[in-house]
Amino acid sequence: MLKISNTLSGKVEEFQPLDPQQVRIYTCGPTVYDHAHIGNFRTFVFQDVLKRYLRFKGYAIFHVMNITDVDDKTIRNSGASTLAQLREYTSRYSAAFFEDCDKLRILRPDVVAHATEHIPEMAALIQTLAAKGYTYQKEGSTYFKIAQFKDYGKLSKLDAEGIMAGARVDVDEYGKQDARDFVLWKAAKNGEPHWETALGPGRPGWHVECSAMSMKYLGESFDLHCGAVDLVFPHHENEIAQSEAATEKPFVRYWMHGEHLIVDGEKMAKSKGNFYTLRDLEEKGFDPLAVRYALQSVPYRRQLNFTFDLLHQSGKSLARLQDFKLRLTTEKLRPGSGPKAGEATAAALQQFEKAMDDDLNTAQALAAVFDWVRDLNTELSEGRLCENDRQAALRALEQFNQVLELWKPAIHVKAGGGSIKLSGSASVEFLSEVDEQIRNLIEQRSQARSARNFALADQLRDRIYELGYIIEDTKEGIRWKKR
Ligand code: AMP
Ligand code: ZN
């Protein structure tokens, strides 16, 4: 039974979706004013592990994520005065965000909701709140009256003083009656993109965006809403206030918040200048999967300290897993079952699931996998691992990988290199610069492809990649490039 830590109740609870067949999730997506940094991606990887584990447990998932493509930062950085200019600017960064997600093997949401495409829904929600007496207008902006919503503070557990302190640092608001109140609709400023609505010319506040879009696609009450801990207050507290004031129904059942990626004791953040993007790390030669490994190596509720040593260690751990899979796939084995491997595999699967059921304890889950890899490597070396064990181990690998997504290195093709011509069927003509080991592997892979054993062919391609070469199949033959 999966247990998760629910910020709303402050407890670790058994997870029970409203609809037993399908879990409905909303995650707060990026603000697309620049490239996301790996601190942001720690949160997106945590959410990806959550989704993958829910799938592993047999649930179907419906996931919605927003893209904040209008706010102070996107307007400031783009210098846009029209919506078209703003879109041109933000679309670059949302495309870059999804490229990075793909490299980190983060599953795509079912719906990606852009704030600028949901203005009517936001205006309608604000009008509902106005009709119920939760809003006031000042200088063309509309504010939410916090004093009117009796449950305000139930997520963050902040008292009035804490709310005041938090509200003061929330730069997205201005000109309000009570320092705690937050803006729903911002009056248009000269030279800034804006919309004409029944609320007057302006643009939406950040909080209303997530309430309107999550309820549009997931209904007034849904299962899970996630972000990093900095979103608990004010963003998620305000989402609850807006949504529950409007619908008079419980908005979200489980709120999950991931801890930060930190650097020298401080949160990794754009404003602090202590950040790396995935692109920065790739330029330094790190494999995006090593970054994914690092980000999920510590359970999401614990802070993770970023260092280059962590990335190096993660790269090594990843290579061990990948070597193991290659060995497991390629070694010649006797038929039947050995004395230990079957039991070790069943136990590893159990421990893995137990760790993940415990509020997604990825560190323990990885420990279970590594203990198993060590045991099976011993069985292989001592000739005790047999064909049935291999099949069971490959199935287990498949299951671990459904959640961890670590067993296949990313292949990025860069310019330069050479080519290998295939003459006839599988015979290969090599360029002299390719060393013997690579040559053998390319040959084996080519034979595997001819035999239509594509799983093995992929394994061999991965191995070649690890040894520093990228190969591509073309009509003319196999092309190789040094990476
Ligand atoms: P933003 O693009 O600023 O809206 O942030 C996207 C997501 O990244 C949000 O869920 C943030 O809470 C989260 N985030 C920002 N900085 C960090 C960090 N250092 N570690 C983990 N998550 C972060
Ligand atoms: Zn949000």
Coordinates of C-alpha atoms in Angstrom, one line a residue, residues 29-451:
G29 CA 5.0 23.9 -14.3
P30 CA 7.8 26.2 -15.2
T31 CA 7.7 30.0 -15.7
V32 CA 9.1 30.2 -19.2
Y33 CA 11.3 33.4 -19.0
D34 CA 14.6 31.5 -19.2
H35 CA 16.0 28.0 -19.1
A36 CA 15.0 25.9 -16.2
H37 CA 17.8 25.0 -13.8
I38 CA 18.5 21.6 -12.3
G39 CA 16.9 22.8 -9.0
N40 CA 13.6 23.1 -10.9
F41 CA 14.3 19.7 -12.4
R42 CA 14.7 18.1 -9.0
T43 CA 11.0 18.9 -8.5
F44 CA 10.0 17.7 -12.0
V45 CA 12.0 14.5 -11.6
F46 CA 10.3 13.8 -8.2
Q47 CA 6.9 14.2 -9.9
D48 CA 8.0 11.9 -12.7
V49 CA 9.0 9.3 -10.2
L50 CA 5.7 9.7 -8.5
K51 CA 3.8 9.2 -11.8
R52 CA 5.9 6.3 -12.8
Y53 CA 5.4 4.6 -9.4
L54 CA 1.6 5.1 -9.6
R55 CA 1.7 3.5 -13.0
F56 CA 3.8 0.6 -11.5
K57 CA 1.1 0.2 -8.9
G58 CA -1.4 -0.3 -11.7
Y59 CA -3.1 3.1 -11.8
A60 CA -4.0 5.0 -15.0
I61 CA -2.9 8.6 -14.7
F62 CA -4.3 11.9 -16.0
H63 CA -1.7 14.6 -15.5
V64 CA -2.1 18.3 -16.2
M65 CA 0.8 20.8 -16.0
N66 CA 0.6 24.5 -16.5
I67 CA 3.1 26.7 -18.3
T68 CA 3.3 30.2 -16.8
D69 CA 3.8 32.2 -20.0
V70 CA 2.6 35.6 -18.6
D71 CA 3.9 37.2 -15.4
D72 CA 6.2 40.0 -14.3
K73 CA 9.3 38.0 -15.2
T74 CA 8.3 36.9 -18.7
I75 CA 7.1 40.4 -19.5
R76 CA 10.3 42.0 -18.0
N77 CA 12.7 39.6 -19.8
S78 CA 11.0 39.6 -23.1
G79 CA 10.5 43.4 -23.2
A80 CA 7.3 42.5 -25.1
S81 CA 4.6 45.0 -25.5
T82 CA 2.2 42.8 -27.5
L83 CA 0.9 39.3 -26.8
A84 CA 2.5 38.1 -30.1
Q85 CA 6.0 39.3 -28.9
L86 CA 5.5 37.7 -25.6
R87 CA 4.5 34.3 -27.2
E88 CA 7.5 34.4 -29.5
Y89 CA 9.7 34.8 -26.5
T90 CA 8.1 32.3 -24.2
S91 CA 7.6 29.6 -26.8
R92 CA 11.4 29.3 -27.1
Y93 CA 11.8 28.5 -23.4
S94 CA 8.9 26.1 -23.3
A95 CA 10.4 24.2 -26.2
A96 CA 13.7 24.2 -24.4
F97 CA 12.0 23.0 -21.2
F98 CA 10.5 20.0 -22.9
E99 CA 13.8 19.2 -24.7
D100 CA 15.4 19.0 -21.3
C101 CA 12.5 16.9 -19.9
D102 CA 13.0 14.4 -22.7
K103 CA 16.7 14.1 -22.0
L104 CA 15.9 13.5 -18.3
R105 CA 13.3 11.0 -19.4
I106 CA 10.5 12.9 -17.7
L107 CA 7.1 11.7 -19.0
R108 CA 5.1 14.3 -20.8
P109 CA 1.9 15.5 -19.1
D110 CA -1.4 14.5 -20.7
V111 CA -2.4 18.2 -20.9
V112 CA 0.1 21.1 -21.0
A113 CA -2.0 24.2 -20.2
H114 CA -0.6 27.6 -21.2
A115 CA -1.8 30.4 -19.0
T116 CA -2.3 32.8 -22.0
E117 CA -4.7 30.3 -23.6
H118 CA -7.0 30.1 -20.6
I119 CA -7.8 33.8 -19.9
P120 CA -11.6 33.3 -20.2
E121 CA -11.6 30.5 -17.6
M122 CA -9.6 32.7 -15.2
A123 CA -11.9 35.6 -15.7
A124 CA -15.0 33.4 -15.1
L125 CA -13.5 32.1 -11.9
I126 CA -12.8 35.6 -10.7
Q127 CA -16.3 36.6 -11.5
T128 CA -17.7 33.7 -9.5
L129 CA -15.6 34.8 -6.6
A130 CA -16.8 38.4 -7.0
A131 CA -20.4 37.3 -7.0
K132 CA -19.8 35.5 -3.7
G133 CA -18.2 38.6 -2.1
Y134 CA -14.6 37.4 -2.0
T135 CA -13.1 40.2 -4.1
Y136 CA -12.6 43.9 -4.2
Q137 CA -11.3 46.2 -6.9
K138 CA -8.7 48.9 -6.5
E139 CA -7.2 51.0 -9.3
G140 CA -8.4 48.5 -12.0
S141 CA -7.0 45.4 -10.2
T142 CA -9.1 42.8 -8.5
Y143 CA -8.0 41.3 -5.1
F144 CA -9.0 38.3 -3.1
K145 CA -10.2 39.2 0.4
I146 CA -8.4 36.7 2.6
A147 CA -10.3 37.7 5.8
Q148 CA -13.4 36.3 4.0
F149 CA -12.1 32.8 3.7
K150 CA -12.1 31.1 7.1
D151 CA -9.9 28.2 6.2
Y152 CA -7.0 30.4 5.0
G153 CA -3.7 29.0 6.3
K154 CA -4.8 25.4 6.5
L155 CA -2.1 24.2 4.1
S156 CA 0.9 26.2 5.3
K157 CA -0.3 26.2 9.0
L158 CA 0.8 29.8 9.1
D159 CA -0.7 32.2 11.7
A160 CA -1.6 35.8 10.8
E161 CA 1.9 36.9 11.6
G162 CA 3.6 34.3 9.4
I163 CA 1.2 35.2 6.6
M164 CA 2.1 38.9 6.8
A165 CA 5.8 38.1 6.7
G166 CA 5.3 35.8 3.7
A167 CA 3.0 38.3 1.9
R168 CA 5.6 41.1 2.2
V169 CA 8.1 39.1 0.1
D170 CA 5.6 38.2 -2.5
V171 CA 6.5 40.7 -5.2
D172 CA 3.7 39.8 -7.6
E173 CA 1.2 42.0 -5.7
Y174 CA 0.7 45.6 -5.1
G175 CA -1.9 48.2 -3.9
K176 CA -4.0 45.9 -1.8
Q177 CA -6.3 46.7 1.2
D178 CA -4.8 44.2 3.6
A179 CA -1.1 43.3 3.2
R180 CA -2.2 39.6 3.1
D181 CA -4.6 39.9 0.2
F182 CA -3.4 38.8 -3.2
V183 CA -4.1 39.9 -6.7
L184 CA -6.5 37.9 -9.0
W185 CA -6.4 40.3 -11.9
K186 CA -3.8 43.0 -12.5
A187 CA -4.7 46.3 -14.2
A188 CA -3.0 46.8 -17.6
K189 CA 0.1 48.9 -17.5
N190 CA 1.1 51.1 -20.4
G191 CA 3.1 49.2 -23.0
E192 CA 2.5 45.7 -21.5
P193 CA 0.6 42.8 -23.1
H194 CA -3.0 42.6 -21.7
W195 CA -6.5 41.2 -22.3
E196 CA -9.8 43.0 -22.5
T197 CA -12.3 41.2 -20.3
A198 CA -15.3 41.9 -18.1
L199 CA -12.8 42.6 -15.3
G200 CA -11.3 45.5 -17.3
P201 CA -8.1 45.5 -19.3
G202 CA -5.4 43.5 -17.6
R203 CA -3.7 40.2 -17.0
P204 CA -4.2 37.4 -14.5
G205 CA -2.3 36.9 -11.3
W206 CA -0.2 33.7 -11.0
H207 CA -2.3 31.9 -8.4
V208 CA -5.6 32.1 -10.3
E209 CA -4.0 30.6 -13.3
C210 CA -3.5 27.2 -11.5
S211 CA -6.9 27.1 -9.9
A212 CA -8.7 27.8 -13.2
M213 CA -6.7 25.4 -15.3
S214 CA -6.5 22.5 -12.9
M215 CA -10.3 22.6 -12.3
K216 CA -11.0 22.9 -16.0
Y217 CA -9.2 19.6 -16.8
L218 CA -9.4 17.7 -13.6
G219 CA -12.7 18.7 -12.0
E220 CA -13.5 20.7 -8.9
S221 CA -12.0 18.0 -6.6
F222 CA -9.0 15.9 -7.6
D223 CA -6.3 13.7 -6.1
L224 CA -2.9 15.1 -6.2
H225 CA -1.3 18.5 -6.5
C226 CA 2.5 18.9 -6.3
G227 CA 5.3 21.4 -6.3
A228 CA 8.4 22.2 -4.3
V229 CA 8.2 23.4 -0.8
D230 CA 8.5 27.1 -1.7
L231 CA 5.0 26.8 -3.4
V232 CA 3.2 25.9 -0.2
F233 CA 2.9 29.5 0.7
P234 CA 1.5 31.6 -0.8
H235 CA 0.9 29.9 -4.1
H236 CA -0.9 26.7 -3.0
E237 CA -2.5 28.3 0.0
N238 CA -4.0 30.9 -2.4
E239 CA -5.1 28.2 -4.9
I240 CA -7.1 26.5 -2.1
A241 CA -8.7 29.8 -1.1
Q242 CA -9.7 30.7 -4.7
S243 CA -10.9 27.2 -5.6
E244 CA -12.8 26.3 -2.4
A245 CA -14.3 29.7 -2.1
A246 CA -15.7 29.4 -5.6
T247 CA -16.9 25.7 -5.5
E248 CA -17.5 25.1 -1.8
K249 CA -15.9 21.7 -2.3
P250 CA -12.6 20.3 -1.2
F251 CA -10.1 21.2 -3.9
V252 CA -7.3 18.6 -3.6
R253 CA -7.0 15.5 -1.5
Y254 CA -3.2 15.1 -1.3
W255 CA -0.7 17.9 -1.5
M256 CA 2.9 16.7 -2.1
H257 CA 5.9 19.1 -1.8
G258 CA 9.5 18.2 -2.7
E259 CA 12.5 19.7 -0.8
H260 CA 15.0 21.9 -2.6
L261 CA 18.2 21.2 -4.4
I262 CA 20.7 23.3 -2.5
V263 CA 24.2 24.6 -3.1
D264 CA 26.4 25.5 -0.1
G265 CA 23.4 25.5 2.2
E266 CA 21.3 27.8 0.0
K267 CA 18.4 27.0 -2.4
M268 CA 19.6 26.8 -6.0
A269 CA 17.9 29.8 -7.6
K270 CA 18.1 32.1 -10.6
S271 CA 18.1 35.1 -8.4
K272 CA 21.1 33.8 -6.4
G273 CA 23.2 33.0 -9.5
N274 CA 24.2 29.6 -8.0
F275 CA 22.5 27.5 -10.6
Y276 CA 23.3 25.1 -13.5
T277 CA 21.0 24.3 -16.3
L278 CA 21.0 20.9 -17.9
R279 CA 22.7 22.4 -20.9
D280 CA 25.6 23.7 -18.7
L281 CA 26.1 20.2 -17.3
E282 CA 26.0 18.6 -20.7
E283 CA 28.6 21.0 -21.9
K284 CA 30.8 19.9 -19.1
G285 CA 30.4 16.3 -20.3
F286 CA 27.7 14.9 -17.9
D287 CA 25.1 12.5 -19.2
P288 CA 21.6 13.8 -18.5
L289 CA 20.8 10.4 -17.1
A290 CA 23.5 10.8 -14.5
V291 CA 21.8 14.1 -13.6
R292 CA 18.5 12.2 -13.3
Y293 CA 20.2 9.6 -11.2
A294 CA 21.6 12.3 -8.9
L295 CA 18.3 14.1 -8.5
Q296 CA 16.4 10.9 -7.5
S297 CA 19.2 9.5 -5.3
V298 CA 17.8 11.2 -2.2
P299 CA 14.1 10.9 -1.2
Y300 CA 12.1 13.9 -2.4
R301 CA 11.3 15.1 1.2
R302 CA 15.0 15.6 2.0
Q303 CA 17.1 18.5 0.8
L304 CA 19.7 17.4 -1.7
N305 CA 23.1 19.1 -1.8
F306 CA 24.4 19.7 -5.3
T307 CA 28.1 19.0 -5.9
F308 CA 30.1 17.9 -9.0
D309 CA 31.3 15.0 -6.9
L310 CA 27.6 13.9 -6.6
L311 CA 27.3 14.0 -10.4
H312 CA 30.6 12.0 -10.9
Q313 CA 29.4 9.3 -8.4
S314 CA 26.0 9.2 -10.1
G315 CA 27.7 8.6 -13.4
K316 CA 29.6 5.7 -12.0
S317 CA 26.5 4.2 -10.4
L318 CA 24.7 4.5 -13.6
A319 CA 27.5 2.8 -15.5
R320 CA 27.4 -0.1 -13.0
L321 CA 23.7 -0.6 -13.7
Q322 CA 24.2 -0.4 -17.4
D323 CA 27.2 -2.8 -17.4
F324 CA 25.2 -5.2 -15.4
K325 CA 22.3 -5.2 -17.9
L326 CA 24.8 -5.7 -20.7
R327 CA 26.4 -8.6 -19.0
L328 CA 23.0 -10.1 -18.1
T329 CA 21.9 -9.8 -21.7
T330 CA 25.0 -11.1 -23.4
E331 CA 26.5 -13.9 -21.3
K332 CA 26.0 -17.5 -22.4
L333 CA 24.1 -19.4 -19.7
R334 CA 23.1 -22.9 -18.9
P335 CA 19.4 -23.8 -19.1
G336 CA 17.4 -24.2 -15.9
S337 CA 17.6 -22.3 -12.6
G338 CA 20.5 -21.7 -10.3
P339 CA 20.4 -22.0 -6.5
K340 CA 20.2 -18.4 -5.4
A341 CA 19.4 -15.9 -8.1
G342 CA 15.6 -16.5 -8.3
E343 CA 15.2 -15.9 -4.6
A344 CA 17.5 -12.8 -4.7
T345 CA 15.4 -11.3 -7.6
A346 CA 12.1 -11.9 -5.8
A347 CA 13.5 -10.4 -2.6
A348 CA 14.9 -7.3 -4.4
L349 CA 11.5 -6.7 -6.1
Q350 CA 9.8 -6.8 -2.7
Q351 CA 12.3 -4.5 -1.0
F352 CA 12.1 -2.1 -3.9
E353 CA 8.3 -1.9 -3.6
K354 CA 8.4 -1.6 0.2
A355 CA 10.9 1.3 -0.1
M356 CA 8.8 3.1 -2.7
D357 CA 5.5 2.5 -0.8
D358 CA 7.2 4.3 2.1
D359 CA 6.6 7.8 0.7
L360 CA 8.8 7.2 -2.4
N361 CA 12.0 6.4 -0.6
T362 CA 14.2 6.3 -3.7
A363 CA 17.4 6.0 -1.7
Q364 CA 16.3 2.7 -0.2
A365 CA 14.8 1.5 -3.5
L366 CA 18.2 2.1 -5.2
A367 CA 20.0 0.4 -2.4
A368 CA 17.8 -2.7 -2.9
V369 CA 18.6 -2.6 -6.6
F370 CA 22.4 -2.3 -6.0
D371 CA 22.5 -5.2 -3.5
W372 CA 20.7 -7.3 -6.0
V373 CA 23.1 -6.3 -8.8
R374 CA 26.0 -7.2 -6.6
D375 CA 24.5 -10.6 -5.7
L376 CA 23.7 -11.5 -9.3
N377 CA 27.1 -10.4 -10.5
T378 CA 28.5 -12.9 -8.1
E379 CA 26.2 -15.6 -9.3
L380 CA 27.2 -14.8 -12.9
S381 CA 30.9 -14.8 -12.1
E382 CA 30.7 -18.2 -10.3
G383 CA 28.7 -19.7 -13.1
R384 CA 25.6 -20.3 -11.0
L385 CA 23.2 -18.0 -12.9
C386 CA 21.1 -20.0 -15.4
E387 CA 18.7 -19.1 -18.3
N388 CA 15.5 -19.0 -16.1
D389 CA 17.3 -16.7 -13.7
R390 CA 18.3 -14.4 -16.5
Q391 CA 14.7 -14.2 -17.7
A392 CA 13.4 -13.4 -14.2
A393 CA 16.2 -10.8 -13.7
L394 CA 15.5 -9.1 -17.0
R395 CA 11.8 -8.8 -16.1
A396 CA 12.8 -7.4 -12.7
L397 CA 15.1 -4.9 -14.4
E398 CA 12.2 -3.9 -16.6
Q399 CA 10.1 -3.2 -13.5
F400 CA 12.8 -1.2 -11.7
N401 CA 13.3 0.7 -14.8
Q402 CA 9.6 1.6 -15.1
V403 CA 10.1 3.7 -12.1
L404 CA 13.8 4.7 -12.1
E405 CA 14.3 5.0 -15.9
L406 CA 18.1 4.5 -15.8
W407 CA 19.0 1.7 -18.0
K408 CA 19.4 3.3 -21.4
P409 CA 21.9 6.1 -22.0
A410 CA 20.7 9.1 -23.9
I411 CA 22.1 9.1 -27.5
H412 CA 22.9 12.6 -28.8
V413 CA 24.3 12.8 -32.3
K414 CA 27.0 15.4 -32.8
A415 CA 28.7 16.4 -36.0
G416 CA 32.0 14.9 -37.1
G417 CA 33.2 11.3 -37.2
G418 CA 33.4 8.7 -39.9
S419 CA 31.4 6.0 -41.5
I420 CA 31.4 2.2 -41.8
K421 CA 30.2 0.7 -45.0
L422 CA 28.2 -2.4 -44.9
S423 CA 29.0 -4.6 -47.8
G424 CA 26.4 -7.3 -48.4
S425 CA 24.5 -8.4 -45.3
A426 CA 26.3 -8.1 -42.0
S427 CA 29.9 -7.8 -43.0
V428 CA 31.4 -4.6 -42.0
E429 CA 34.3 -2.6 -43.4
F430 CA 36.0 -0.6 -40.8
L431 CA 37.9 2.6 -40.7
S432 CA 41.2 2.1 -39.1
E433 CA 40.7 4.7 -36.4
V434 CA 38.1 2.6 -34.7
D435 CA 39.7 0.5 -32.1
E436 CA 39.3 -3.3 -31.9
Q437 CA 36.9 -3.4 -29.0
I438 CA 34.5 -1.0 -30.7
R439 CA 34.9 -2.8 -33.9
N440 CA 33.9 -6.1 -32.3
L441 CA 30.9 -4.5 -30.6
I442 CA 29.7 -2.9 -33.8
E443 CA 30.1 -6.2 -35.6
Q444 CA 28.1 -8.0 -32.9
R445 CA 25.4 -5.4 -33.0
S446 CA 25.2 -5.6 -36.7
Q447 CA 24.8 -9.4 -36.4
A448 CA 22.1 -8.9 -33.7
R449 CA 20.2 -6.6 -36.0
S450 CA 20.4 -9.1 -38.9
A451 CA 19.0 -11.7 -36.5

